[in-house]
């Protein structure tokens, strides 16, 4: 009998084809897969994770939920993820129901759904830079034009400037990140309100996405753009379980909006995009919301102490309401990043020239960071860029 994979002609070594030789889309040529370096280090302060893993009790519940889900793994999962969306709506409050909530594998997938539905060829999305480095990639992957509109010198977003930019670029979607990554600066709900009200006049079809990935870390988390949903039907508020919720590994992002926007996401999503296991574990996490979020206050406090300490050392620090902060400015930020890494402390080389971003961690991690930075004593620049 012939083995199915045995060629009838003698084996000739074949040189593996390279990416350059493949008929890749032109706009993907020369692109690198995105992502912060994933390195094994004692002190990882580079991707704004919550450093505290779930308790043994919650882990056991998660294991039990997966075991139960495994009992019907031969069947497709609930395509509408109704139970999960109900739990997410209950968590958000503001009178929201499952019909107002959409969920996917991380807010990266939620954002992709929004751009697939409302962006695409001939359409434009605006981001307010410096901001989340993934947005241009979501735009590229959905063939949407991305325009970066600069923030103010102190990294704020102003309503008049946003409205002017929307008109100038004929934007179809705008992405406002609050607290913003990598700056940590916030955009007040009153400003979002002003933007939505102004858009109803100048470009009523424009979708406004407010990315509140770090909302739970802010001083008043209830002060959310969710409050504006009943009045602004083109508004979308995006959230994630990756940061405050200590659930980055679970990959669960979600949004809240008027039901028609949820319907738009349902059209473009891949069928059964949330696996039975993903839905089951996320439900356990949400059932234990209080415990999952119990370190948020402490991390917020660590972040405020960290900013204060950095200022005392003479660094420029952008005032942050999130669980990370941007500080500098360094003559050679890459050298500082590398020297910290050599001492087992991994932070992020991102943001405007000369700045580095560090996440809030455990008290031990914060001590390790302070000691490493003190040991390096890097050269800083005094003036702003
Ligand atoms: C981390 C982060 C997210 C979360 O992404 P996930 O895909 O849900 O892990 C979303 N938006 C911003 C601005 C972030 O920094």
mmCIF file of C-alpha atoms and ligand atoms in Angstrom:
data_model
loop_
_atom_site.group_PDB
_atom_site.id
_atom_site.type_symbol
_atom_site.label_atom_id
_atom_site.label_comp_id
_atom_site.label_asym_id
_atom_site.label_seq_id
_atom_site.Cartn_x
_atom_site.Cartn_y
_atom_site.Cartn_z
ATOM 1 C CA UNK A 1 0.000 0.000 0.000
ATOM 2 C CA UNK A 2 1.163 3.511 -0.792
ATOM 3 C CA UNK A 3 1.619 5.809 2.123
ATOM 4 C CA UNK A 4 -0.586 8.823 1.378
ATOM 5 C CA UNK A 5 2.241 11.339 1.847
ATOM 6 C CA UNK A 6 5.043 9.478 0.111
ATOM 7 C CA UNK A 7 5.936 11.096 -3.235
ATOM 8 C CA UNK A 8 6.513 8.689 -6.095
ATOM 9 C CA UNK A 9 9.594 10.632 -7.279
ATOM 10 C CA UNK A 10 12.728 10.741 -5.100
ATOM 11 C CA UNK A 11 12.777 13.486 -2.507
ATOM 12 C CA UNK A 12 14.334 16.694 -3.760
ATOM 13 C CA UNK A 13 14.905 19.295 -1.020
ATOM 14 C CA UNK A 14 12.681 22.271 -1.678
ATOM 15 C CA UNK A 15 13.749 25.702 -0.433
ATOM 16 C CA UNK A 16 10.811 27.119 1.550
ATOM 17 C CA UNK A 17 9.172 29.970 -0.304
ATOM 18 C CA UNK A 18 9.681 33.380 1.327
ATOM 19 C CA UNK A 19 6.989 35.897 2.213
ATOM 20 C CA UNK A 20 8.324 38.224 -0.492
ATOM 21 C CA UNK A 21 7.715 35.570 -3.142
ATOM 22 C CA UNK A 22 4.082 35.073 -2.149
ATOM 23 C CA UNK A 23 1.279 37.094 -3.762
ATOM 24 C CA UNK A 24 0.729 39.098 -0.561
ATOM 25 C CA UNK A 25 -1.523 42.174 -0.671
ATOM 26 C CA UNK A 26 0.642 45.202 -1.556
ATOM 27 C CA UNK A 27 -0.179 47.101 1.637
ATOM 28 C CA UNK A 28 1.062 44.145 3.725
ATOM 29 C CA UNK A 29 4.499 44.030 2.099
ATOM 30 C CA UNK A 30 7.276 44.764 4.564
ATOM 31 C CA UNK A 31 4.860 44.725 7.532
ATOM 32 C CA UNK A 32 5.835 43.049 10.798
ATOM 33 C CA UNK A 33 3.339 41.205 13.030
ATOM 34 C CA UNK A 34 2.406 43.709 15.718
ATOM 35 C CA UNK A 35 3.135 43.234 19.387
ATOM 36 C CA UNK A 36 5.214 44.249 22.353
ATOM 37 C CA UNK A 37 8.140 41.893 22.986
ATOM 38 C CA UNK A 38 6.961 38.869 25.034
ATOM 39 C CA UNK A 39 9.989 38.147 27.208
ATOM 40 C CA UNK A 40 10.404 36.026 30.336
ATOM 41 C CA UNK A 41 11.350 38.585 32.978
ATOM 42 C CA UNK A 42 10.914 38.818 36.753
ATOM 43 C CA UNK A 43 9.167 42.162 36.397
ATOM 44 C CA UNK A 44 6.831 42.637 33.413
ATOM 45 C CA UNK A 45 5.469 46.188 33.398
ATOM 46 C CA UNK A 46 5.007 46.547 29.646
ATOM 47 C CA UNK A 47 1.432 45.703 28.620
ATOM 48 C CA UNK A 48 -0.723 47.196 31.398
ATOM 49 C CA UNK A 49 -1.906 43.846 32.748
ATOM 50 C CA UNK A 50 -3.323 43.393 36.228
ATOM 51 C CA UNK A 51 -0.459 41.540 37.982
ATOM 52 C CA UNK A 52 -2.765 39.532 40.286
ATOM 53 C CA UNK A 53 -3.958 36.117 39.008
ATOM 54 C CA UNK A 54 -7.425 34.798 39.933
ATOM 55 C CA UNK A 55 -7.773 33.091 43.330
ATOM 56 C CA UNK A 56 -7.705 29.308 43.706
ATOM 57 C CA UNK A 57 -11.473 29.398 44.293
ATOM 58 C CA UNK A 58 -12.176 31.232 41.012
ATOM 59 C CA UNK A 59 -9.694 29.023 39.142
ATOM 60 C CA UNK A 60 -11.550 25.936 40.343
ATOM 61 C CA UNK A 61 -14.866 27.399 39.221
ATOM 62 C CA UNK A 62 -13.326 28.133 35.815
ATOM 63 C CA UNK A 63 -12.055 24.567 35.517
ATOM 64 C CA UNK A 64 -15.500 23.206 36.448
ATOM 65 C CA UNK A 65 -17.187 25.468 33.895
ATOM 66 C CA UNK A 66 -14.845 24.274 31.132
ATOM 67 C CA UNK A 67 -15.438 20.672 32.131
ATOM 68 C CA UNK A 68 -19.184 21.218 31.858
ATOM 69 C CA UNK A 69 -18.814 22.963 28.499
ATOM 70 C CA UNK A 70 -16.665 20.043 27.308
ATOM 71 C CA UNK A 71 -19.719 17.799 27.740
ATOM 72 C CA UNK A 72 -21.228 19.371 24.607
ATOM 73 C CA UNK A 73 -18.045 20.255 22.703
ATOM 74 C CA UNK A 74 -19.410 18.311 19.718
ATOM 75 C CA UNK A 75 -22.023 21.068 19.319
ATOM 76 C CA UNK A 76 -21.494 24.639 18.133
ATOM 77 C CA UNK A 77 -21.606 27.231 20.904
ATOM 78 C CA UNK A 78 -24.376 29.823 21.309
ATOM 79 C CA UNK A 79 -23.696 32.071 18.330
ATOM 80 C CA UNK A 80 -25.360 35.027 20.046
ATOM 81 C CA UNK A 81 -23.526 34.492 23.373
ATOM 82 C CA UNK A 82 -26.729 35.668 25.010
ATOM 83 C CA UNK A 83 -25.956 34.585 28.562
ATOM 84 C CA UNK A 84 -22.568 36.270 28.416
ATOM 85 C CA UNK A 85 -23.959 39.479 26.908
ATOM 86 C CA UNK A 86 -26.613 39.535 29.624
ATOM 87 C CA UNK A 87 -23.925 39.242 32.304
ATOM 88 C CA UNK A 88 -21.852 41.994 30.642
ATOM 89 C CA UNK A 89 -24.886 44.293 30.463
ATOM 90 C CA UNK A 90 -25.600 43.678 34.144
ATOM 91 C CA UNK A 91 -21.955 44.467 34.978
ATOM 92 C CA UNK A 92 -22.085 47.756 33.035
ATOM 93 C CA UNK A 93 -25.350 48.944 34.600
ATOM 94 C CA UNK A 94 -26.868 52.130 33.133
ATOM 95 C CA UNK A 95 -30.083 50.206 32.418
ATOM 96 C CA UNK A 96 -28.415 48.242 29.593
ATOM 97 C CA UNK A 97 -29.643 44.840 28.397
ATOM 98 C CA UNK A 98 -28.056 42.141 26.187
ATOM 99 C CA UNK A 99 -29.511 43.852 23.100
ATOM 100 C CA UNK A 100 -27.176 46.813 23.811
ATOM 101 C CA UNK A 101 -24.026 44.721 24.251
ATOM 102 C CA UNK A 102 -21.705 42.976 21.812
ATOM 103 C CA UNK A 103 -18.781 40.729 22.805
ATOM 104 C CA UNK A 104 -15.805 39.209 20.981
ATOM 105 C CA UNK A 105 -12.299 37.829 21.488
ATOM 106 C CA UNK A 106 -10.720 40.937 22.994
ATOM 107 C CA UNK A 107 -11.538 44.494 22.131
ATOM 108 C CA UNK A 108 -9.230 44.031 19.148
ATOM 109 C CA UNK A 109 -11.945 41.863 17.575
ATOM 110 C CA UNK A 110 -14.729 44.194 18.707
ATOM 111 C CA UNK A 111 -12.924 47.119 17.024
ATOM 112 C CA UNK A 112 -12.384 45.054 13.889
ATOM 113 C CA UNK A 113 -16.127 44.294 13.764
ATOM 114 C CA UNK A 114 -16.893 48.024 14.034
ATOM 115 C CA UNK A 115 -14.474 48.877 11.226
ATOM 116 C CA UNK A 116 -15.749 46.033 9.068
ATOM 117 C CA UNK A 117 -19.298 47.276 9.527
ATOM 118 C CA UNK A 118 -18.794 51.056 9.343
ATOM 119 C CA UNK A 119 -15.377 51.453 7.692
ATOM 120 C CA UNK A 120 -13.983 49.725 4.633
ATOM 121 C CA UNK A 121 -12.852 50.923 1.188
ATOM 122 C CA UNK A 122 -13.547 54.622 0.608
ATOM 123 C CA UNK A 123 -14.201 55.253 4.297
ATOM 124 C CA UNK A 124 -12.087 57.074 6.871
ATOM 125 C CA UNK A 125 -11.416 56.557 10.562
ATOM 126 C CA UNK A 126 -9.775 59.213 12.774
ATOM 127 C CA UNK A 127 -7.579 58.553 15.797
ATOM 128 C CA UNK A 128 -6.148 61.233 18.094
ATOM 129 C CA UNK A 129 -2.414 60.763 18.425
ATOM 130 C CA UNK A 130 -0.444 59.764 20.342
ATOM 131 C CA UNK A 131 -2.906 56.936 20.923
ATOM 132 C CA UNK A 132 -3.299 53.150 20.850
ATOM 133 C CA UNK A 133 -0.890 51.739 18.271
ATOM 134 C CA UNK A 134 -3.319 48.993 17.193
ATOM 135 C CA UNK A 135 -5.866 51.364 15.596
ATOM 136 C CA UNK A 136 -3.925 51.878 12.325
ATOM 137 C CA UNK A 137 -3.632 48.093 12.028
ATOM 138 C CA UNK A 138 -7.368 47.507 12.468
ATOM 139 C CA UNK A 139 -7.861 50.148 9.768
ATOM 140 C CA UNK A 140 -5.328 48.539 7.433
ATOM 141 C CA UNK A 141 -6.871 45.077 7.896
ATOM 142 C CA UNK A 142 -10.335 46.382 7.060
ATOM 143 C CA UNK A 143 -9.137 48.525 4.110
ATOM 144 C CA UNK A 144 -10.210 51.689 5.930
ATOM 145 C CA UNK A 145 -8.193 54.926 5.577
ATOM 146 C CA UNK A 146 -6.665 55.926 8.941
ATOM 147 C CA UNK A 147 -5.926 59.570 9.744
ATOM 148 C CA UNK A 148 -4.013 60.518 12.900
ATOM 149 C CA UNK A 149 -5.117 63.904 14.261
ATOM 150 C CA UNK A 150 -2.729 65.355 16.857
ATOM 151 C CA UNK A 151 -3.890 65.934 20.442
ATOM 152 C CA UNK A 152 -3.148 69.210 22.272
ATOM 153 C CA UNK A 153 0.379 69.746 23.682
ATOM 154 C CA UNK A 154 -0.834 68.219 26.966
ATOM 155 C CA UNK A 155 -2.402 65.218 25.185
ATOM 156 C CA UNK A 156 -6.043 66.275 25.478
ATOM 157 C CA UNK A 157 -8.857 66.090 22.936
ATOM 158 C CA UNK A 158 -10.894 69.247 22.331
ATOM 159 C CA UNK A 159 -14.386 69.165 20.852
ATOM 160 C CA UNK A 160 -13.917 71.981 18.295
ATOM 161 C CA UNK A 161 -10.711 70.396 16.973
ATOM 162 C CA UNK A 162 -12.411 67.001 16.642
ATOM 163 C CA UNK A 163 -15.378 68.463 14.785
ATOM 164 C CA UNK A 164 -13.082 70.412 12.460
ATOM 165 C CA UNK A 165 -11.028 67.267 11.736
ATOM 166 C CA UNK A 166 -14.159 65.202 11.041
ATOM 167 C CA UNK A 167 -15.305 67.802 8.514
ATOM 168 C CA UNK A 168 -11.873 68.180 6.940
ATOM 169 C CA UNK A 169 -11.336 64.447 6.453
ATOM 170 C CA UNK A 170 -15.025 63.532 5.993
ATOM 171 C CA UNK A 171 -14.599 60.919 8.708
ATOM 172 C CA UNK A 172 -16.950 57.976 9.014
ATOM 173 C CA UNK A 173 -15.673 56.779 12.406
ATOM 174 C CA UNK A 174 -13.699 58.494 15.177
ATOM 175 C CA UNK A 175 -11.863 56.665 17.962
ATOM 176 C CA UNK A 176 -11.519 58.514 21.265
ATOM 177 C CA UNK A 177 -9.539 56.633 23.891
ATOM 178 C CA UNK A 178 -10.144 57.619 27.501
ATOM 179 C CA UNK A 179 -8.053 57.141 29.555
ATOM 180 C CA UNK A 180 -5.826 57.313 26.511
ATOM 181 C CA UNK A 181 -3.061 54.799 25.878
ATOM 182 C CA UNK A 182 -0.129 55.611 26.094
ATOM 183 C CA UNK A 183 -0.685 58.996 27.781
ATOM 184 C CA UNK A 184 -3.189 58.085 30.540
ATOM 185 C CA UNK A 185 -5.028 61.363 29.954
ATOM 186 C CA UNK A 186 -8.833 61.408 29.995
ATOM 187 C CA UNK A 187 -11.521 63.045 27.885
ATOM 188 C CA UNK A 188 -14.414 64.229 30.091
ATOM 189 C CA UNK A 189 -17.902 62.906 29.336
ATOM 190 C CA UNK A 190 -18.977 66.536 28.770
ATOM 191 C CA UNK A 191 -16.482 66.798 25.874
ATOM 192 C CA UNK A 192 -17.747 63.530 24.331
ATOM 193 C CA UNK A 193 -21.272 64.917 24.674
ATOM 194 C CA UNK A 194 -20.216 68.135 22.925
ATOM 195 C CA UNK A 195 -18.600 66.109 20.107
ATOM 196 C CA UNK A 196 -21.686 63.915 19.593
ATOM 197 C CA UNK A 197 -23.997 66.946 19.651
ATOM 198 C CA UNK A 198 -21.764 68.828 17.187
ATOM 199 C CA UNK A 199 -21.565 65.834 14.847
ATOM 200 C CA UNK A 200 -25.333 65.611 14.660
ATOM 201 C CA UNK A 201 -25.027 69.007 12.956
ATOM 202 C CA UNK A 202 -21.876 68.642 10.796
ATOM 203 C CA UNK A 203 -21.674 64.919 9.986
ATOM 204 C CA UNK A 204 -24.591 62.997 11.467
ATOM 205 C CA UNK A 205 -23.590 59.603 10.028
ATOM 206 C CA UNK A 206 -20.213 59.580 11.843
ATOM 207 C CA UNK A 207 -19.822 56.769 14.398
ATOM 208 C CA UNK A 208 -18.126 57.837 17.646
ATOM 209 C CA UNK A 209 -16.241 55.022 19.385
ATOM 210 C CA UNK A 210 -15.114 55.775 22.934
ATOM 211 C CA UNK A 211 -12.510 53.207 23.998
ATOM 212 C CA UNK A 212 -12.795 52.942 27.783
ATOM 213 C CA UNK A 213 -10.348 50.032 28.176
ATOM 214 C CA UNK A 214 -9.002 51.537 31.431
ATOM 215 C CA UNK A 215 -12.220 53.104 32.771
ATOM 216 C CA UNK A 216 -12.291 51.029 35.996
ATOM 217 C CA UNK A 217 -8.947 52.556 37.028
ATOM 218 C CA UNK A 218 -10.183 56.168 36.869
ATOM 219 C CA UNK A 219 -11.046 58.233 39.916
ATOM 220 C CA UNK A 220 -14.800 58.011 39.207
ATOM 221 C CA UNK A 221 -15.416 54.942 36.971
ATOM 222 C CA UNK A 222 -19.175 55.687 36.891
ATOM 223 C CA UNK A 223 -18.283 58.876 35.016
ATOM 224 C CA UNK A 224 -18.525 57.012 31.724
ATOM 225 C CA UNK A 225 -19.677 57.786 28.186
ATOM 226 C CA UNK A 226 -22.217 54.988 28.801
ATOM 227 C CA UNK A 227 -24.386 57.707 30.352
ATOM 228 C CA UNK A 228 -24.688 59.347 26.907
ATOM 229 C CA UNK A 229 -25.983 56.275 25.054
ATOM 230 C CA UNK A 230 -29.694 57.082 25.481
ATOM 231 C CA UNK A 231 -29.153 60.475 23.796
ATOM 232 C CA UNK A 232 -26.597 59.651 21.073
ATOM 233 C CA UNK A 233 -27.431 56.792 18.729
ATOM 234 C CA UNK A 234 -24.113 56.918 16.831
ATOM 235 C CA UNK A 235 -22.103 56.453 20.009
ATOM 236 C CA UNK A 236 -20.286 53.207 20.887
ATOM 237 C CA UNK A 237 -18.526 52.589 24.197
ATOM 238 C CA UNK A 238 -15.867 49.893 24.062
ATOM 239 C CA UNK A 239 -14.582 48.003 27.114
ATOM 240 C CA UNK A 240 -12.337 45.031 27.797
ATOM 241 C CA UNK A 241 -11.825 42.434 30.524
ATOM 242 C CA UNK A 242 -8.064 42.463 29.773
ATOM 243 C CA UNK A 243 -6.927 45.203 32.127
ATOM 244 C CA UNK A 244 -8.733 46.030 35.389
ATOM 245 C CA UNK A 245 -10.654 42.754 35.236
ATOM 246 C CA UNK A 246 -7.405 40.744 35.361
ATOM 247 C CA UNK A 247 -8.524 38.613 32.413
ATOM 248 C CA UNK A 248 -6.102 39.381 29.550
ATOM 249 C CA UNK A 249 -5.566 35.658 28.896
ATOM 250 C CA UNK A 250 -9.318 35.056 28.542
ATOM 251 C CA UNK A 251 -9.583 37.389 25.526
ATOM 252 C CA UNK A 252 -12.897 39.086 26.098
ATOM 253 C CA UNK A 253 -13.752 42.547 24.820
ATOM 254 C CA UNK A 254 -17.183 44.109 24.501
ATOM 255 C CA UNK A 255 -19.066 47.236 23.572
ATOM 256 C CA UNK A 256 -22.312 48.966 24.424
ATOM 257 C CA UNK A 257 -24.428 50.835 21.882
ATOM 258 C CA UNK A 258 -27.929 51.124 20.488
ATOM 259 C CA UNK A 259 -29.307 47.712 19.317
ATOM 260 C CA UNK A 260 -28.947 48.569 15.593
ATOM 261 C CA UNK A 261 -25.160 48.879 16.053
ATOM 262 C CA UNK A 262 -25.133 45.442 17.695
ATOM 263 C CA UNK A 263 -27.024 44.140 14.630
ATOM 264 C CA UNK A 264 -24.299 45.596 12.391
ATOM 265 C CA UNK A 265 -21.626 43.708 14.358
ATOM 266 C CA UNK A 266 -23.677 40.509 14.130
ATOM 267 C CA UNK A 267 -23.594 40.769 10.320
ATOM 268 C CA UNK A 268 -19.787 40.900 10.039
ATOM 269 C CA UNK A 269 -18.728 38.552 12.851
ATOM 270 C CA UNK A 270 -17.492 35.087 11.992
ATOM 271 C CA UNK A 271 -20.087 32.479 12.944
ATOM 272 C CA UNK A 272 -19.486 31.033 16.421
ATOM 273 C CA UNK A 273 -16.636 33.494 17.034
ATOM 274 C CA UNK A 274 -16.765 32.992 20.814
ATOM 275 C CA UNK A 275 -15.980 29.377 21.700
ATOM 276 C CA UNK A 276 -18.031 27.493 24.279
ATOM 277 C CA UNK A 277 -14.986 27.483 26.588
ATOM 278 C CA UNK A 278 -14.438 31.231 26.172
ATOM 279 C CA UNK A 279 -18.076 31.965 27.027
ATOM 280 C CA UNK A 280 -18.090 29.611 30.009
ATOM 281 C CA UNK A 281 -14.911 30.988 31.604
ATOM 282 C CA UNK A 282 -15.865 34.623 31.033
ATOM 283 C CA UNK A 283 -19.197 33.965 32.761
ATOM 284 C CA UNK A 284 -17.327 32.686 35.819
ATOM 285 C CA UNK A 285 -15.120 35.782 35.817
ATOM 286 C CA UNK A 286 -18.199 38.039 35.633
ATOM 287 C CA UNK A 287 -19.941 36.082 38.389
ATOM 288 C CA UNK A 288 -16.905 36.917 40.512
ATOM 289 C CA UNK A 289 -16.598 40.514 39.344
ATOM 290 C CA UNK A 290 -16.073 41.895 42.813
ATOM 291 C CA UNK A 291 -13.155 39.568 43.480
ATOM 292 C CA UNK A 292 -11.647 39.978 39.980
ATOM 293 C CA UNK A 293 -11.646 43.756 40.480
ATOM 294 C CA UNK A 294 -10.560 43.812 44.112
ATOM 295 C CA UNK A 295 -6.987 45.011 43.383
ATOM 296 C CA UNK A 296 -8.036 47.891 41.136
ATOM 297 C CA UNK A 297 -8.000 50.484 43.929
ATOM 298 C CA UNK A 298 -4.588 49.295 45.045
ATOM 299 C CA UNK A 299 -3.194 49.440 41.478
ATOM 300 C CA UNK A 300 -4.612 52.913 41.044
ATOM 301 C CA UNK A 301 -2.864 53.942 44.253
ATOM 302 C CA UNK A 302 0.414 52.344 43.095
ATOM 303 C CA UNK A 303 0.143 54.258 39.834
ATOM 304 C CA UNK A 304 -0.394 57.582 41.605
ATOM 305 C CA UNK A 305 2.567 56.888 43.938
ATOM 306 C CA UNK A 306 4.683 55.942 40.950
ATOM 307 C CA UNK A 307 3.878 59.214 39.172
ATOM 308 C CA UNK A 308 4.667 61.190 42.315
ATOM 309 C CA UNK A 309 8.002 59.398 42.772
ATOM 310 C CA UNK A 310 8.996 59.919 39.130
ATOM 311 C CA UNK A 311 8.236 63.652 39.442
ATOM 312 C CA UNK A 312 10.329 63.845 42.605
ATOM 313 C CA UNK A 313 13.222 62.318 40.643
ATOM 314 C CA UNK A 314 12.918 65.167 38.153
ATOM 315 C CA UNK A 315 11.182 63.328 35.316
ATOM 316 C CA UNK A 316 8.408 64.767 33.195
ATOM 317 C CA UNK A 317 5.309 62.672 33.895
ATOM 318 C CA UNK A 318 2.055 62.894 31.980
ATOM 319 C CA UNK A 319 -0.782 62.904 34.574
ATOM 320 C CA UNK A 320 -2.429 59.493 34.207
ATOM 321 C CA UNK A 321 -5.804 58.156 35.351
ATOM 322 C CA UNK A 322 -4.988 54.643 34.135
ATOM 323 C CA UNK A 323 -2.749 51.851 35.488
ATOM 324 C CA UNK A 324 0.326 53.088 33.602
ATOM 325 C CA UNK A 325 2.137 56.332 32.998
ATOM 326 C CA UNK A 326 4.308 57.986 30.395
ATOM 327 C CA UNK A 327 7.540 59.537 31.676
ATOM 328 C CA UNK A 328 10.777 60.988 30.309
ATOM 329 C CA UNK A 329 12.105 62.617 28.434
ATOM 330 C CA UNK A 330 15.233 60.658 27.684
ATOM 331 C CA UNK A 331 18.079 61.532 25.406
ATOM 332 C CA UNK A 332 18.168 57.868 24.370
ATOM 333 C CA UNK A 333 15.010 56.079 25.466
ATOM 334 C CA UNK A 334 15.940 52.808 23.805
ATOM 335 C CA UNK A 335 19.145 52.638 25.885
ATOM 336 C CA UNK A 336 17.131 53.227 29.087
ATOM 337 C CA UNK A 337 14.589 50.569 28.074
ATOM 338 C CA UNK A 338 17.428 48.093 27.398
ATOM 339 C CA UNK A 339 19.256 48.857 30.648
ATOM 340 C CA UNK A 340 16.044 48.334 32.635
ATOM 341 C CA UNK A 341 15.534 45.041 30.799
ATOM 342 C CA UNK A 342 19.098 44.009 31.643
ATOM 343 C CA UNK A 343 18.041 44.464 35.281
ATOM 344 C CA UNK A 344 14.951 42.277 34.809
ATOM 345 C CA UNK A 345 12.448 45.120 34.418
ATOM 346 C CA UNK A 346 10.517 45.158 31.146
ATOM 347 C CA UNK A 347 8.649 48.379 30.307
ATOM 348 C CA UNK A 348 7.379 49.748 26.988
ATOM 349 C CA UNK A 349 9.153 51.840 24.423
ATOM 350 C CA UNK A 350 6.190 53.731 23.042
ATOM 351 C CA UNK A 351 4.630 57.177 22.828
ATOM 352 C CA UNK A 352 6.199 60.451 21.726
ATOM 353 C CA UNK A 353 9.948 60.758 21.214
ATOM 354 C CA UNK A 354 11.915 60.492 24.456
ATOM 355 C CA UNK A 355 9.146 58.968 26.580
ATOM 356 C CA UNK A 356 8.758 55.485 28.049
ATOM 357 C CA UNK A 357 5.606 53.870 29.461
ATOM 358 C CA UNK A 358 5.520 51.835 32.653
ATOM 359 C CA UNK A 359 2.574 49.858 34.077
ATOM 360 C CA UNK A 360 1.583 49.834 37.748
ATOM 361 C CA UNK A 361 2.421 46.502 39.367
ATOM 362 C CA UNK A 362 2.680 44.927 42.793
ATOM 363 C CA UNK A 363 4.561 46.891 45.510
ATOM 364 C CA UNK A 364 7.536 44.527 44.952
ATOM 365 C CA UNK A 365 7.522 45.187 41.206
ATOM 366 C CA UNK A 366 7.331 48.935 41.811
ATOM 367 C CA UNK A 367 10.326 48.712 44.150
ATOM 368 C CA UNK A 368 12.291 46.730 41.551
ATOM 369 C CA UNK A 369 11.468 49.362 38.931
ATOM 370 C CA UNK A 370 12.495 52.267 41.173
ATOM 371 C CA UNK A 371 15.766 50.555 42.122
ATOM 372 C CA UNK A 372 16.635 49.725 38.525
ATOM 373 C CA UNK A 373 15.887 53.236 37.277
ATOM 374 C CA UNK A 374 17.865 54.797 40.123
ATOM 375 C CA UNK A 375 20.829 52.543 39.339
ATOM 376 C CA UNK A 376 20.786 53.592 35.687
ATOM 377 C CA UNK A 377 20.462 57.333 36.413
ATOM 378 C CA UNK A 378 19.715 58.143 32.753
ATOM 379 C CA UNK A 379 20.260 61.485 31.054
ATOM 380 C CA UNK A 380 17.028 63.421 30.586
ATOM 381 C CA UNK A 381 16.007 66.318 28.404
ATOM 382 C CA UNK A 382 14.439 69.253 30.215
ATOM 383 C CA UNK A 383 12.384 70.867 27.498
ATOM 384 C CA UNK A 384 9.212 69.411 26.012
ATOM 385 C CA UNK A 385 9.265 68.019 22.457
HETATM 386 C C1 LIG B 1 -5.175 47.095 26.180
HETATM 387 C C2 LIG B 1 -6.110 47.923 25.395
HETATM 388 C C3 LIG B 1 -7.269 47.359 24.875
HETATM 389 C C4 LIG B 1 -7.623 45.917 25.157
HETATM 390 O O1 LIG B 1 -7.385 45.089 24.121
HETATM 391 P P1 LIG B 1 -7.871 43.556 24.235
HETATM 392 O O2 LIG B 1 -7.850 43.122 22.829
HETATM 393 O O3 LIG B 1 -9.263 43.571 24.817
HETATM 394 O O4 LIG B 1 -6.911 42.849 25.129
HETATM 395 C C5 LIG B 1 -8.141 48.159 24.169
HETATM 396 N N1 LIG B 1 -7.878 49.467 23.976
HETATM 397 C C6 LIG B 1 -6.788 50.039 24.478
HETATM 398 C C7 LIG B 1 -6.567 51.491 24.285
HETATM 399 C C8 LIG B 1 -5.866 49.289 25.194
HETATM 400 O O5 LIG B 1 -4.766 49.865 25.688
#
